[in-house]
Amino acid sequence: GLTPPHRGRCLLRALRTPEGKMIGNLDLFEIPEEGRWEIAYDLDPDHWGKGLGGMMVDFLVQWAGVIGVKVISAVCPLLHSHTSHSIT
């Protein structure tokens, strides 16, 4: 993926099929000098269009709330856009 080097705390998870084949990964990592966390995920194109990407982001946002994260950013390199979501 395009995940930058981790500078703070981090959660990494692999997404696997029931047979154990890795089809993606999801990351939640802290960028302490900017006071925010960032999410990143990568998914095998063969599994696009099945709602898995949205489920991955939902999981990361929910987990971030559990550990007390207040601001999450996500970068979408395909669209060259940057978005932020605040958890209240």
Tab-separated table of C-alpha atoms in Angstrom:
chain	number	residue	atom	x	y	z
A	1	GLY	CA	0.000	0.000	0.000
A	2	LEU	CA	0.843	3.666	0.146
A	3	THR	CA	1.060	3.829	3.920
A	4	PRO	CA	3.779	6.259	5.102
A	5	PRO	CA	6.254	5.226	7.822
A	6	HIS	CA	4.551	4.905	11.202
A	7	ARG	CA	5.477	7.655	13.649
A	8	GLY	CA	3.114	6.801	16.505
A	9	ARG	CA	0.800	4.053	17.669
A	10	CYS	CA	-0.537	1.749	14.986
A	11	LEU	CA	-3.115	-0.990	14.315
A	12	LEU	CA	-2.538	-3.267	11.317
A	13	ARG	CA	-4.887	-6.028	10.183
A	14	ALA	CA	-4.894	-8.416	7.229
A	15	LEU	CA	-8.152	-9.299	5.500
A	16	ARG	CA	-8.286	-12.960	4.470
A	17	THR	CA	-10.755	-15.248	2.749
A	18	PRO	CA	-12.107	-18.253	4.695
A	19	GLU	CA	-9.428	-20.292	2.898
A	20	GLY	CA	-6.707	-18.001	4.314
A	21	LYS	CA	-5.792	-16.082	1.135
A	22	MET	CA	-4.845	-12.474	1.945
A	23	ILE	CA	-7.034	-10.117	-0.076
A	24	GLY	CA	-6.366	-6.824	1.681
A	25	ASN	CA	-5.027	-4.942	4.636
A	26	LEU	CA	-6.216	-2.105	6.832
A	27	ASP	CA	-4.185	0.292	8.947
A	28	LEU	CA	-4.925	2.896	11.612
A	29	PHE	CA	-1.865	4.871	12.644
A	30	GLU	CA	-1.120	7.941	14.696
A	31	ILE	CA	0.629	11.039	13.355
A	32	PRO	CA	1.377	12.703	16.717
A	33	GLU	CA	3.061	15.832	15.364
A	34	GLU	CA	-0.156	16.672	13.482
A	35	GLY	CA	-2.542	15.637	16.274
A	36	ARG	CA	-4.447	13.196	14.118
A	37	TRP	CA	-4.711	9.584	13.051
A	38	GLU	CA	-4.843	8.262	9.507
A	39	ILE	CA	-6.553	5.246	8.016
A	40	ALA	CA	-5.365	3.319	4.996
A	41	TYR	CA	-6.615	0.190	3.324
A	42	ASP	CA	-5.821	-1.862	0.271
A	43	LEU	CA	-8.100	-4.449	-1.324
A	44	ASP	CA	-7.507	-6.941	-4.136
A	45	PRO	CA	-9.412	-5.630	-7.205
A	46	ASP	CA	-11.073	-9.056	-7.586
A	47	HIS	CA	-13.011	-8.214	-4.399
A	48	TRP	CA	-14.067	-4.654	-5.292
A	49	GLY	CA	-17.782	-3.904	-5.508
A	50	LYS	CA	-18.741	-6.260	-2.662
A	51	GLY	CA	-18.908	-3.673	0.134
A	52	LEU	CA	-15.673	-4.851	1.751
A	53	GLY	CA	-13.926	-1.468	1.516
A	54	GLY	CA	-16.779	0.250	3.333
A	55	MET	CA	-16.794	-2.461	5.982
A	56	MET	CA	-13.038	-2.018	6.459
A	57	VAL	CA	-13.381	1.746	6.932
A	58	ASP	CA	-16.349	1.285	9.296
A	59	PHE	CA	-14.278	-1.128	11.407
A	60	LEU	CA	-11.358	1.319	11.604
A	61	VAL	CA	-13.589	4.272	12.521
A	62	GLN	CA	-15.371	2.242	15.213
A	63	TRP	CA	-12.070	0.976	16.640
A	64	ALA	CA	-10.684	4.515	16.628
A	65	GLY	CA	-13.663	5.645	18.709
A	66	VAL	CA	-13.061	2.833	21.192
A	67	ILE	CA	-9.463	3.922	21.774
A	68	GLY	CA	-10.397	7.621	22.047
A	69	VAL	CA	-9.317	8.982	18.666
A	70	LYS	CA	-10.958	12.344	17.905
A	71	VAL	CA	-9.759	13.126	14.344
A	72	ILE	CA	-9.124	10.671	11.499
A	73	SER	CA	-7.857	11.549	8.030
A	74	ALA	CA	-7.956	9.417	4.905
A	75	VAL	CA	-6.131	9.963	1.635
A	76	CYS	CA	-7.454	8.556	-1.614
A	77	PRO	CA	-4.518	8.487	-4.052
A	78	LEU	CA	-6.678	7.480	-7.035
A	79	LEU	CA	-8.743	10.654	-6.721
A	80	HIS	CA	-5.913	12.821	-5.339
A	81	SER	CA	-8.264	14.137	-2.683
A	82	HIS	CA	-7.980	14.407	1.096
A	83	THR	CA	-10.847	14.040	3.532
A	84	SER	CA	-11.205	14.188	7.290
A	85	HIS	CA	-13.834	12.800	9.614
A	86	SER	CA	-14.223	13.835	13.238
A	87	ILE	CA	-15.534	11.386	15.810
A	88	THR	CA	-17.686	12.993	18.466
